[in-house]
mmCIF file of C-alpha atoms in Angstrom:
data_model
loop_
_atom_site.group_PDB
_atom_site.id
_atom_site.type_symbol
_atom_site.label_atom_id
_atom_site.label_comp_id
_atom_site.label_asym_id
_atom_site.label_seq_id
_atom_site.Cartn_x
_atom_site.Cartn_y
_atom_site.Cartn_z
ATOM 1 C CA MET A 7 -3.607 31.890 -59.695
ATOM 2 C CA ARG A 8 -2.966 35.594 -59.303
ATOM 3 C CA ARG A 9 -3.011 37.987 -62.231
ATOM 4 C CA ALA A 10 0.267 37.983 -64.134
ATOM 5 C CA LEU A 11 2.259 41.196 -64.060
ATOM 6 C CA PRO A 12 3.101 42.919 -67.364
ATOM 7 C CA LYS A 13 6.077 41.405 -69.131
ATOM 8 C CA LEU A 14 8.996 43.197 -70.747
ATOM 9 C CA SER A 15 10.959 41.591 -73.553
ATOM 10 C CA LEU A 16 14.671 41.973 -73.072
ATOM 11 C CA LEU A 17 15.117 42.071 -76.810
ATOM 12 C CA LEU A 18 12.866 45.093 -77.116
ATOM 13 C CA ALA A 19 13.962 47.018 -74.069
ATOM 14 C CA PRO A 20 17.108 49.073 -74.663
ATOM 15 C CA ALA A 21 16.503 50.910 -71.393
ATOM 16 C CA LEU A 22 16.804 47.619 -69.529
ATOM 17 C CA ALA A 23 19.793 46.543 -71.563
ATOM 18 C CA GLY A 24 21.576 49.687 -70.419
ATOM 19 C CA LEU A 25 21.138 48.599 -66.814
ATOM 20 C CA LEU A 26 22.683 45.182 -67.332
ATOM 21 C CA VAL A 27 26.364 44.597 -66.638
ATOM 22 C CA ALA A 28 28.566 41.897 -68.029
ATOM 23 C CA VAL A 29 28.659 38.547 -66.267
ATOM 24 C CA HIS A 30 32.135 37.343 -65.349
ATOM 25 C CA PRO A 31 32.013 33.526 -65.115
ATOM 26 C CA GLY A 32 34.055 31.944 -62.381
ATOM 27 C CA THR A 33 34.445 35.182 -60.435
ATOM 28 C CA ALA A 34 37.145 34.861 -57.762
ATOM 29 C CA TYR A 35 36.054 35.897 -54.285
ATOM 30 C CA ALA A 36 38.723 37.672 -52.311
ATOM 31 C CA ALA A 37 38.280 36.303 -48.820
ATOM 32 C CA ASP A 38 36.619 33.788 -46.559
ATOM 33 C CA LEU A 39 33.721 35.705 -45.027
ATOM 34 C CA THR A 40 33.574 33.390 -42.040
ATOM 35 C CA THR A 41 37.100 34.441 -41.066
ATOM 36 C CA MET A 42 36.592 38.116 -41.931
ATOM 37 C CA THR A 43 33.842 38.291 -39.296
ATOM 38 C CA GLY A 44 33.267 37.049 -35.779
ATOM 39 C CA GLY A 45 30.204 34.886 -36.323
ATOM 40 C CA PHE A 46 26.793 35.548 -37.805
ATOM 41 C CA TYR A 47 24.655 38.628 -37.139
ATOM 42 C CA VAL A 48 21.576 38.392 -34.925
ATOM 43 C CA ASP A 49 18.976 40.828 -36.247
ATOM 44 C CA PRO A 50 17.851 43.052 -33.336
ATOM 45 C CA ASP A 51 14.764 44.036 -35.312
ATOM 46 C CA SER A 52 13.597 40.580 -36.406
ATOM 47 C CA SER A 53 9.884 39.806 -36.365
ATOM 48 C CA ALA A 54 10.386 37.542 -33.349
ATOM 49 C CA GLN A 55 12.237 40.279 -31.468
ATOM 50 C CA GLN A 56 9.577 42.829 -32.326
ATOM 51 C CA TRP A 57 6.937 40.514 -30.891
ATOM 52 C CA LEU A 58 9.029 39.976 -27.753
ATOM 53 C CA ASN A 59 9.416 43.728 -27.298
ATOM 54 C CA ALA A 60 5.641 44.125 -27.440
ATOM 55 C CA ASN A 61 4.833 41.056 -25.305
ATOM 56 C CA PRO A 62 7.546 40.691 -22.632
ATOM 57 C CA GLY A 63 5.207 39.048 -20.140
ATOM 58 C CA ASP A 64 3.807 36.398 -22.473
ATOM 59 C CA GLY A 65 4.456 32.880 -21.194
ATOM 60 C CA ARG A 66 5.830 31.845 -24.580
ATOM 61 C CA ALA A 67 8.404 34.644 -24.613
ATOM 62 C CA PRO A 68 11.376 32.870 -22.939
ATOM 63 C CA ALA A 69 11.288 29.945 -25.378
ATOM 64 C CA ILE A 70 10.832 32.185 -28.411
ATOM 65 C CA ARG A 71 13.653 34.456 -27.248
ATOM 66 C CA SER A 72 16.265 31.793 -26.548
ATOM 67 C CA SER A 73 15.391 29.382 -29.359
ATOM 68 C CA ILE A 74 14.420 31.757 -32.178
ATOM 69 C CA ALA A 75 15.093 35.471 -31.621
ATOM 70 C CA ASP A 76 18.674 34.900 -30.419
ATOM 71 C CA VAL A 77 19.601 32.757 -33.447
ATOM 72 C CA PRO A 78 21.171 34.490 -36.484
ATOM 73 C CA THR A 79 18.467 34.579 -39.162
ATOM 74 C CA ALA A 80 18.187 36.176 -42.584
ATOM 75 C CA ARG A 81 16.364 39.414 -43.223
ATOM 76 C CA TRP A 82 14.246 39.422 -46.391
ATOM 77 C CA PHE A 83 14.194 42.441 -48.684
ATOM 78 C CA GLY A 84 11.536 43.177 -51.292
ATOM 79 C CA ASN A 85 9.131 45.847 -52.445
ATOM 80 C CA TRP A 86 8.168 46.463 -48.786
ATOM 81 C CA SER A 87 11.716 47.577 -47.890
ATOM 82 C CA GLY A 88 11.538 51.213 -48.965
ATOM 83 C CA THR A 89 14.629 52.702 -50.588
ATOM 84 C CA ILE A 90 16.483 49.454 -51.095
ATOM 85 C CA GLY A 91 20.071 50.704 -51.058
ATOM 86 C CA THR A 92 19.397 52.503 -47.794
ATOM 87 C CA ALA A 93 17.735 49.406 -46.332
ATOM 88 C CA THR A 94 20.514 46.975 -47.227
ATOM 89 C CA GLY A 95 23.193 49.491 -46.303
ATOM 90 C CA SER A 96 21.696 50.043 -42.864
ATOM 91 C CA PHE A 97 21.368 46.323 -42.136
ATOM 92 C CA VAL A 98 24.848 45.396 -43.345
ATOM 93 C CA GLY A 99 26.355 48.453 -41.692
ATOM 94 C CA ALA A 100 24.897 47.474 -38.328
ATOM 95 C CA ALA A 101 26.363 43.983 -38.704
ATOM 96 C CA ALA A 102 29.757 45.336 -39.764
ATOM 97 C CA ALA A 103 29.852 47.638 -36.735
ATOM 98 C CA ARG A 104 29.636 44.511 -34.569
ATOM 99 C CA GLY A 105 32.067 42.477 -36.661
ATOM 100 C CA LYS A 106 29.339 40.028 -37.641
ATOM 101 C CA LEU A 107 28.252 38.419 -40.926
ATOM 102 C CA PRO A 108 24.697 39.333 -42.007
ATOM 103 C CA ILE A 109 22.383 37.116 -44.080
ATOM 104 C CA LEU A 110 20.096 38.838 -46.599
ATOM 105 C CA VAL A 111 17.475 37.514 -49.005
ATOM 106 C CA ALA A 112 16.697 39.327 -52.255
ATOM 107 C CA TYR A 113 13.041 38.575 -53.018
ATOM 108 C CA ASN A 114 11.658 40.945 -55.623
ATOM 109 C CA ILE A 115 11.883 39.200 -59.008
ATOM 110 C CA PRO A 116 8.932 40.051 -61.320
ATOM 111 C CA ASP A 117 6.138 37.483 -60.972
ATOM 112 C CA ARG A 118 7.560 36.304 -57.665
ATOM 113 C CA ASP A 119 6.147 32.970 -56.415
ATOM 114 C CA ILE A 120 4.204 32.563 -59.646
ATOM 115 C CA CYS A 121 3.333 28.915 -59.001
ATOM 116 C CA ALA A 122 2.122 28.970 -55.381
ATOM 117 C CA GLY A 123 1.004 32.608 -55.271
ATOM 118 C CA GLN A 124 1.187 32.916 -51.478
ATOM 119 C CA SER A 125 3.992 35.501 -51.774
ATOM 120 C CA GLY A 126 3.024 36.930 -55.137
ATOM 121 C CA GLY A 127 4.275 40.303 -56.275
ATOM 122 C CA GLY A 128 7.741 41.564 -57.009
ATOM 123 C CA ALA A 129 9.064 44.340 -59.198
ATOM 124 C CA GLY A 130 6.643 45.574 -61.816
ATOM 125 C CA SER A 131 9.037 45.158 -64.731
ATOM 126 C CA GLY A 132 12.430 43.824 -65.675
ATOM 127 C CA ALA A 133 13.827 47.348 -65.801
ATOM 128 C CA ALA A 134 12.522 48.092 -62.319
ATOM 129 C CA TYR A 135 14.117 44.912 -60.989
ATOM 130 C CA ALA A 136 17.455 45.653 -62.633
ATOM 131 C CA SER A 137 17.526 49.054 -60.938
ATOM 132 C CA TRP A 138 16.417 47.567 -57.616
ATOM 133 C CA ILE A 139 19.024 44.801 -57.494
ATOM 134 C CA ALA A 140 21.802 47.198 -58.523
ATOM 135 C CA ALA A 141 20.880 49.451 -55.600
ATOM 136 C CA PHE A 142 20.630 46.398 -53.303
ATOM 137 C CA ALA A 143 24.231 45.465 -54.127
ATOM 138 C CA ASP A 144 25.441 49.059 -53.988
ATOM 139 C CA GLY A 145 24.042 49.417 -50.472
ATOM 140 C CA ILE A 146 26.143 46.475 -49.279
ATOM 141 C CA GLY A 147 29.334 47.769 -50.867
ATOM 142 C CA ASN A 148 32.540 46.046 -49.767
ATOM 143 C CA ARG A 149 31.269 44.969 -46.360
ATOM 144 C CA PRO A 150 30.967 41.194 -45.784
ATOM 145 C CA ALA A 151 27.527 39.720 -46.440
ATOM 146 C CA VAL A 152 25.701 36.566 -47.502
ATOM 147 C CA VAL A 153 22.871 36.995 -50.014
ATOM 148 C CA VAL A 154 20.346 34.336 -50.973
ATOM 149 C CA LEU A 155 19.115 35.320 -54.414
ATOM 150 C CA GLU A 156 15.435 34.981 -55.279
ATOM 151 C CA PRO A 157 13.937 31.899 -53.587
ATOM 152 C CA ASP A 158 11.617 29.864 -55.835
ATOM 153 C CA SER A 159 12.734 31.661 -58.990
ATOM 154 C CA LEU A 160 14.144 28.579 -60.755
ATOM 155 C CA GLY A 161 11.695 26.047 -59.336
ATOM 156 C CA ASP A 162 8.826 28.164 -60.655
ATOM 157 C CA GLU A 163 9.801 27.703 -64.299
ATOM 158 C CA SER A 164 7.086 25.062 -64.773
ATOM 159 C CA CYS A 165 4.506 27.853 -64.451
ATOM 160 C CA MET A 166 6.203 30.153 -66.971
ATOM 161 C CA THR A 167 6.483 30.465 -70.738
ATOM 162 C CA GLN A 168 9.831 30.120 -72.456
ATOM 163 C CA THR A 169 9.903 33.877 -73.040
ATOM 164 C CA GLN A 170 9.313 34.496 -69.337
ATOM 165 C CA ILE A 171 12.033 31.998 -68.428
ATOM 166 C CA SER A 172 14.531 33.669 -70.750
ATOM 167 C CA GLU A 173 13.736 37.071 -69.279
ATOM 168 C CA ARG A 174 14.066 35.776 -65.731
ATOM 169 C CA ASN A 175 17.396 34.102 -66.459
ATOM 170 C CA ALA A 176 18.737 37.361 -67.901
ATOM 171 C CA LEU A 177 17.642 39.224 -64.762
ATOM 172 C CA LEU A 178 19.300 36.659 -62.490
ATOM 173 C CA ARG A 179 22.528 36.683 -64.487
ATOM 174 C CA ASN A 180 22.561 40.455 -64.252
ATOM 175 C CA ALA A 181 21.852 40.334 -60.516
ATOM 176 C CA ILE A 182 24.869 38.093 -59.962
ATOM 177 C CA ALA A 183 26.997 40.419 -62.073
ATOM 178 C CA GLN A 184 25.849 43.431 -60.054
ATOM 179 C CA PHE A 185 27.047 41.835 -56.822
ATOM 180 C CA ASN A 186 30.331 40.831 -58.429
ATOM 181 C CA ALA A 187 30.878 44.419 -59.546
ATOM 182 C CA LYS A 188 29.554 46.355 -56.542
ATOM 183 C CA ALA A 189 29.764 44.024 -53.518
ATOM 184 C CA ARG A 190 32.989 42.065 -53.792
ATOM 185 C CA ASN A 191 32.832 40.657 -50.274
ATOM 186 C CA THR A 192 29.331 39.257 -50.721
ATOM 187 C CA TRP A 193 28.749 35.547 -51.234
ATOM 188 C CA VAL A 194 25.700 35.154 -53.489
ATOM 189 C CA TYR A 195 23.783 31.885 -53.447
ATOM 190 C CA LEU A 196 21.313 31.444 -56.299
ATOM 191 C CA ASP A 197 18.291 29.559 -55.013
ATOM 192 C CA ALA A 198 17.928 25.951 -56.210
ATOM 193 C CA GLY A 199 14.658 24.858 -54.614
ATOM 194 C CA ASN A 200 14.546 21.651 -52.590
ATOM 195 C CA PRO A 201 15.069 17.902 -53.086
ATOM 196 C CA ALA A 202 11.414 17.166 -53.826
ATOM 197 C CA TRP A 203 10.811 19.897 -56.400
ATOM 198 C CA LEU A 204 12.933 19.165 -59.474
ATOM 199 C CA SER A 205 15.414 16.454 -60.384
ATOM 200 C CA ALA A 206 19.082 17.232 -59.861
ATOM 201 C CA GLU A 207 19.564 17.120 -63.631
ATOM 202 C CA THR A 208 16.827 19.672 -64.282
ATOM 203 C CA MET A 209 17.927 21.991 -61.492
ATOM 204 C CA ALA A 210 21.533 21.896 -62.663
ATOM 205 C CA GLU A 211 20.402 23.021 -66.112
ATOM 206 C CA HIS A 212 18.269 25.802 -64.602
ATOM 207 C CA LEU A 213 21.147 26.989 -62.419
ATOM 208 C CA ALA A 214 23.590 27.051 -65.303
ATOM 209 C CA ALA A 215 21.170 28.961 -67.529
ATOM 210 C CA ALA A 216 20.613 31.532 -64.782
ATOM 211 C CA GLY A 217 24.331 32.184 -64.331
ATOM 212 C CA VAL A 218 25.295 30.214 -61.230
ATOM 213 C CA ARG A 219 28.824 29.936 -62.615
ATOM 214 C CA GLY A 220 29.329 33.592 -61.686
ATOM 215 C CA ALA A 221 27.765 33.213 -58.223
ATOM 216 C CA HIS A 222 29.505 31.907 -55.135
ATOM 217 C CA GLY A 223 27.050 28.999 -54.884
ATOM 218 C CA PHE A 224 23.437 27.910 -54.573
ATOM 219 C CA SER A 225 20.900 27.597 -51.758
ATOM 220 C CA LEU A 226 18.584 24.714 -50.856
ATOM 221 C CA ASN A 227 15.440 24.137 -48.794
ATOM 222 C CA VAL A 228 14.561 27.826 -48.397
ATOM 223 C CA SER A 229 11.277 28.046 -46.469
ATOM 224 C CA ASN A 230 10.962 24.272 -46.578
ATOM 225 C CA VAL A 231 11.443 21.455 -44.087
ATOM 226 C CA TYR A 232 13.345 18.639 -45.765
ATOM 227 C CA PRO A 233 16.062 17.165 -43.500
ATOM 228 C CA THR A 234 19.651 18.260 -43.831
ATOM 229 C CA ALA A 235 20.909 14.870 -45.011
ATOM 230 C CA GLN A 236 18.389 14.784 -47.839
ATOM 231 C CA ASN A 237 19.412 18.276 -48.925
ATOM 232 C CA THR A 238 23.079 17.353 -48.772
ATOM 233 C CA ALA A 239 22.491 14.369 -51.030
ATOM 234 C CA TYR A 240 20.555 16.564 -53.444
ATOM 235 C CA GLY A 241 23.165 19.329 -53.435
ATOM 236 C CA ASP A 242 25.878 16.780 -54.142
ATOM 237 C CA ALA A 243 23.793 15.339 -56.978
ATOM 238 C CA VAL A 244 23.292 18.804 -58.506
ATOM 239 C CA ASN A 245 27.037 19.373 -58.313
ATOM 240 C CA ALA A 246 27.726 16.009 -59.925
ATOM 241 C CA VAL A 247 25.627 17.076 -62.908
ATOM 242 C CA LEU A 248 27.209 20.521 -63.047
ATOM 243 C CA GLY A 249 30.663 18.971 -62.943
ATOM 244 C CA ALA A 250 29.908 16.404 -65.617
ATOM 245 C CA THR A 251 28.029 18.696 -68.009
ATOM 246 C CA LYS A 252 29.332 22.211 -67.310
ATOM 247 C CA GLY A 253 32.813 21.652 -65.946
ATOM 248 C CA PHE A 254 32.365 23.313 -62.548
ATOM 249 C CA THR A 255 30.799 22.749 -59.127
ATOM 250 C CA LYS A 256 29.635 25.187 -56.455
ATOM 251 C CA PRO A 257 29.333 25.367 -52.663
ATOM 252 C CA TYR A 258 25.791 25.296 -51.323
ATOM 253 C CA VAL A 259 23.935 26.315 -48.178
ATOM 254 C CA ILE A 260 20.868 24.705 -46.596
ATOM 255 C CA ASP A 261 17.985 26.388 -44.789
ATOM 256 C CA THR A 262 17.693 24.486 -41.499
ATOM 257 C CA SER A 263 15.343 26.879 -39.744
ATOM 258 C CA ARG A 264 12.384 24.470 -39.668
ATOM 259 C CA ASN A 265 13.707 21.068 -40.708
ATOM 260 C CA GLY A 266 14.248 19.497 -37.292
ATOM 261 C CA ASN A 267 11.440 16.978 -37.791
ATOM 262 C CA GLY A 268 11.823 16.625 -41.555
ATOM 263 C CA SER A 269 8.935 16.766 -44.008
ATOM 264 C CA ASP A 270 5.447 15.270 -44.021
ATOM 265 C CA GLY A 271 5.105 16.097 -47.710
ATOM 266 C CA THR A 272 3.546 19.545 -47.291
ATOM 267 C CA TRP A 273 5.329 22.888 -47.404
ATOM 268 C CA CYS A 274 2.837 25.594 -46.417
ATOM 269 C CA ASN A 275 2.827 26.021 -42.616
ATOM 270 C CA PRO A 276 2.854 22.260 -41.952
ATOM 271 C CA ALA A 277 2.027 21.142 -38.423
ATOM 272 C CA GLY A 278 4.413 19.116 -36.308
ATOM 273 C CA ARG A 279 7.628 20.599 -37.668
ATOM 274 C CA ARG A 280 10.533 21.764 -35.518
ATOM 275 C CA ILE A 281 13.407 24.226 -35.648
ATOM 276 C CA GLY A 282 16.632 22.709 -36.954
ATOM 277 C CA THR A 283 20.359 23.196 -36.459
ATOM 278 C CA PRO A 284 21.068 26.866 -35.706
ATOM 279 C CA THR A 285 23.010 28.934 -38.225
ATOM 280 C CA ARG A 286 26.607 27.723 -38.505
ATOM 281 C CA ALA A 287 29.407 27.077 -40.968
ATOM 282 C CA GLY A 288 29.804 23.491 -42.156
ATOM 283 C CA GLY A 289 27.412 20.702 -41.279
ATOM 284 C CA GLY A 290 27.592 18.855 -44.595
ATOM 285 C CA ALA A 291 27.170 22.053 -46.638
ATOM 286 C CA GLU A 292 29.238 25.214 -46.796
ATOM 287 C CA MET A 293 26.825 26.697 -44.245
ATOM 288 C CA LEU A 294 23.601 25.780 -42.505
ATOM 289 C CA LEU A 295 21.529 28.959 -42.341
ATOM 290 C CA TRP A 296 18.245 30.050 -40.881
ATOM 291 C CA ILE A 297 16.856 31.704 -43.995
ATOM 292 C CA LYS A 298 13.113 31.478 -43.333
ATOM 293 C CA ALA A 299 12.400 32.986 -39.920
ATOM 294 C CA PRO A 300 10.605 30.429 -37.720
ATOM 295 C CA GLY A 301 7.179 31.730 -36.802
ATOM 296 C CA GLU A 302 6.724 33.771 -39.961
ATOM 297 C CA SER A 303 3.787 32.435 -41.949
ATOM 298 C CA ASP A 304 4.111 30.848 -45.379
ATOM 299 C CA GLY A 305 0.664 32.234 -46.213
ATOM 300 C CA ASN A 306 -3.018 31.501 -45.668
ATOM 301 C CA CYS A 307 -2.646 27.752 -45.203
ATOM 302 C CA GLY A 308 -1.955 24.985 -42.704
ATOM 303 C CA THR A 309 -1.220 26.200 -39.182
ATOM 304 C CA GLY A 310 -1.203 29.755 -40.563
ATOM 305 C CA THR A 311 -4.793 29.768 -41.827
ATOM 306 C CA GLY A 312 -6.035 33.346 -41.897
ATOM 307 C CA SER A 313 -2.537 34.857 -42.011
ATOM 308 C CA THR A 314 -0.494 36.449 -44.773
ATOM 309 C CA ALA A 315 2.986 35.408 -45.900
ATOM 310 C CA GLY A 316 5.637 36.853 -43.602
ATOM 311 C CA GLN A 317 3.285 37.577 -40.699
ATOM 312 C CA PHE A 318 4.776 36.532 -37.347
ATOM 313 C CA LEU A 319 2.584 34.001 -35.527
ATOM 314 C CA PRO A 320 3.771 33.486 -31.937
ATOM 315 C CA GLN A 321 1.951 30.203 -31.398
ATOM 316 C CA VAL A 322 3.418 28.775 -34.582
ATOM 317 C CA ALA A 323 6.863 29.920 -33.429
ATOM 318 C CA TYR A 324 6.335 28.359 -29.990
ATOM 319 C CA ASN A 325 5.167 25.087 -31.531
ATOM 320 C CA LEU A 326 8.273 24.966 -33.735
ATOM 321 C CA VAL A 327 10.502 25.165 -30.672
ATOM 322 C CA TYR A 328 9.016 21.954 -29.277
ATOM 323 C CA GLY A 329 7.904 20.184 -32.467
ATOM 324 C CA TYR A 330 4.172 20.366 -31.739
#
C-alpha cells in the first residue's frame, strides 16, 4: 500500500469551496454527439503509433497497426499531461478539425487507485484537483467530446474512510458541474467499475452520491476484460436500482478494448486475453469504447512484470491481437 497523500477537509477549506460550482441535476445535453461528428477520432500520437513510428520494420508492426493503432482509442490525461487546459484543448481541437469525436479520460483524483496502487498518484489536494478539472473542461470548450471521469474512483471506496469518501464525492460532483458549465457538448461518463467489483445496488448508491444524475451516464469495465454481455447485464441492473430508488436511469458505455476472450478472474495484465469489438455506437450499450489502450501495461504484474502502468509493451499488444 502506497503512502496516502495529505487530505483536505471540504468543510475547512474555503479556498476549495470557492472553486466549486453548483451541480445542476438532470442537465439537458444539446445534441447527439454521434451525429455532430463523422465517427470517432483515431489518436495519431497514441502509444501504439509512437512505437510503430520508431519500429516500422518490426515483424509485429502490421498487426499492431491495423488491429490497434488504427482503432479509435481514448487518451488519458493526468498529472503527466502538463498544462491541462492546453493538453485537452489541443487533443479535442485536432479531432474537431477532422470532424471526429475524441475520447478522453480524466485520471487525476487525489489518492488515485488507492486500493490496487499500480497507478497511484493524482492531484496533491482537493483544491488542486478542482483547479485541474476546471481547466480540463475549459480546454474542451463547446467542441464535441466524450469524457470518462476517474476510473476506479467509486470502486475504491472500500479502501477509504468515510471522510475521504465524502471529499471524493464532492470533487466528482464538482467535476461533473464543471463540464456542464464549460463544455456543453461533452458527454461525461462517471466510472462505475465492473460487474465483479461491487453489487449493482452498492454501485448505484455510489454513483448517486457522486452526482451521476448530473452526468450524461456511467462507464463500465475500464481497463478490465469482462465480456460485453456481462457488462450489459450489470449496467442494466445498476439502472434498475437507480430507477427504483432515485427516479432516474442513465446511458452507459463499456470498455471493450481487451474483453474479446472474457475474464479468467484476474485484472492486472492477464495472459490469454484478446482485443474486443472496436469503438462504435450501440452494441448493447450507448457506446462500446476502447478506453484502455491495448498494449499499455496495467502495472508490474502478469504479462507486464517489470513494467510500469501505462508503458506500451509491443509483445503484449501483439498477443492481444491473436488472443495468446
